[in-house]
């Protein structure tokens, strides 16, 4: 709710916006989101009366109730694959935007974004192609980030520091079958995990 900040560039080390991040930054006219941002929680990026454009990096994977009450917004541009949009009963998603505001999405993701808002005619009317395909990110974690029991196909520990990972289907050529007890214990930086098919 700072009223005297006009420009913010958030460092790329930031991976998650907690609830109400940047809500009510009344003088903000420029905002650069971090390249590695993964999760935007409810109430974030709302009530910013002077912001006119916003680019959402390809890394964003989950959005929960954001991008509302932006009276001067002209365009919101998404660069990546359609995130998981979590509906929030209190915080609106793309609510109270001006009539001229456009939501630009990658050309190869238009159907996915529209499917996410199939019940929101007001959002569907704003979705337009950006002229680019989605920037692709390989989330597969290096095999070296895992302690792995090849005899049982069990991940016993994750030792990496990434914010989002896809567990590899095989480690050392052996299929991953099981995620062991407490294998991800205290990996506080981790926000999002994709588990491969075949995990029992």
CSV table of N, CA and C in Angstrom, one decimal, residues 63 78 81-87 93-94 105 109-124 127:
chain,number,residue,atom,x,y,z
A,63,UNK,N,-2.0,-18.9,-10.7
A,63,UNK,CA,-2.6,-17.6,-10.4
A,63,UNK,C,-3.9,-17.8,-9.6
A,78,UNK,N,0.6,-12.4,-21.3
A,78,UNK,CA,1.2,-13.6,-20.7
A,78,UNK,C,2.1,-14.2,-21.8
A,81,UNK,N,2.9,-20.9,-21.2
A,81,UNK,CA,1.8,-21.9,-21.2
A,81,UNK,C,0.8,-21.5,-20.1
A,82,UNK,N,-0.5,-21.7,-20.4
A,82,UNK,CA,-1.6,-21.3,-19.6
A,82,UNK,C,-1.4,-21.8,-18.1
A,83,UNK,N,-1.3,-20.9,-17.2
A,83,UNK,CA,-1.2,-21.3,-15.8
A,83,UNK,C,-2.4,-21.9,-15.3
A,84,UNK,N,-2.4,-22.5,-14.1
A,84,UNK,CA,-3.5,-22.9,-13.3
A,84,UNK,C,-4.2,-21.7,-12.7
A,85,UNK,N,-5.4,-21.3,-13.2
A,85,UNK,CA,-6.1,-20.2,-12.6
A,85,UNK,C,-7.0,-20.7,-11.5
A,86,UNK,N,-6.7,-20.4,-10.3
A,86,UNK,CA,-7.5,-20.9,-9.1
A,86,UNK,C,-8.6,-19.8,-8.9
A,87,UNK,N,-9.8,-20.3,-8.9
A,87,UNK,CA,-11.0,-19.3,-8.7
A,87,UNK,C,-11.0,-19.0,-7.2
A,93,UNK,N,-10.8,-12.4,-10.3
A,93,UNK,CA,-9.7,-12.6,-11.3
A,93,UNK,C,-10.1,-11.8,-12.5
A,94,UNK,N,-9.2,-10.8,-12.9
A,94,UNK,CA,-9.5,-9.9,-14.0
A,94,UNK,C,-10.8,-9.2,-13.8
A,105,UNK,N,-2.3,-13.4,-25.0
A,105,UNK,CA,-1.8,-14.7,-24.7
A,105,UNK,C,-1.0,-15.3,-25.9
A,109,UNK,N,-1.6,-21.0,-27.3
A,109,UNK,CA,-2.2,-21.2,-26.0
A,109,UNK,C,-3.6,-20.6,-25.9
A,110,UNK,N,-4.1,-20.0,-27.0
A,110,UNK,CA,-5.4,-19.3,-26.9
A,110,UNK,C,-6.5,-20.3,-26.4
A,111,UNK,N,-6.6,-21.5,-27.0
A,111,UNK,CA,-7.6,-22.4,-26.6
A,111,UNK,C,-7.5,-22.7,-25.1
A,112,UNK,N,-6.3,-22.9,-24.6
A,112,UNK,CA,-6.1,-23.3,-23.2
A,112,UNK,C,-6.6,-22.1,-22.3
A,113,UNK,N,-6.2,-20.9,-22.6
A,113,UNK,CA,-6.6,-19.7,-21.8
A,113,UNK,C,-8.1,-19.6,-21.8
A,114,UNK,N,-8.7,-19.7,-23.0
A,114,UNK,CA,-10.2,-19.6,-23.1
A,114,UNK,C,-10.9,-20.7,-22.3
A,115,UNK,N,-10.3,-21.9,-22.3
A,115,UNK,CA,-10.9,-23.0,-21.6
A,115,UNK,C,-10.9,-22.7,-20.1
A,116,UNK,N,-9.9,-22.0,-19.6
A,116,UNK,CA,-9.7,-21.7,-18.2
A,116,UNK,C,-10.8,-20.7,-17.8
A,117,UNK,N,-11.3,-19.9,-18.7
A,117,UNK,CA,-12.3,-18.9,-18.4
A,117,UNK,C,-13.6,-19.1,-19.2
A,118,UNK,N,-14.0,-20.4,-19.4
A,118,UNK,CA,-15.1,-20.7,-20.2
A,118,UNK,C,-16.4,-20.1,-19.6
A,119,UNK,N,-16.4,-19.9,-18.3
A,119,UNK,CA,-17.6,-19.4,-17.7
A,119,UNK,C,-17.6,-17.9,-17.4
A,120,UNK,N,-16.6,-17.2,-18.1
A,120,UNK,CA,-16.4,-15.7,-17.9
A,120,UNK,C,-16.4,-15.0,-19.2
A,121,UNK,N,-17.6,-14.6,-19.7
A,121,UNK,CA,-17.7,-14.0,-21.0
A,121,UNK,C,-16.9,-12.7,-21.0
A,122,UNK,N,-16.8,-12.0,-19.8
A,122,UNK,CA,-16.1,-10.7,-19.8
A,122,UNK,C,-14.6,-10.9,-20.0
A,123,UNK,N,-14.0,-12.1,-19.6
A,123,UNK,CA,-12.6,-12.4,-19.8
A,123,UNK,C,-12.4,-12.9,-21.2
A,124,UNK,N,-13.3,-13.8,-21.7
A,124,UNK,CA,-13.1,-14.3,-23.0
A,124,UNK,C,-13.1,-13.2,-24.1
A,127,UNK,N,-9.4,-11.8,-24.4
A,127,UNK,CA,-8.3,-12.6,-24.8
A,127,UNK,C,-8.0,-12.5,-26.3
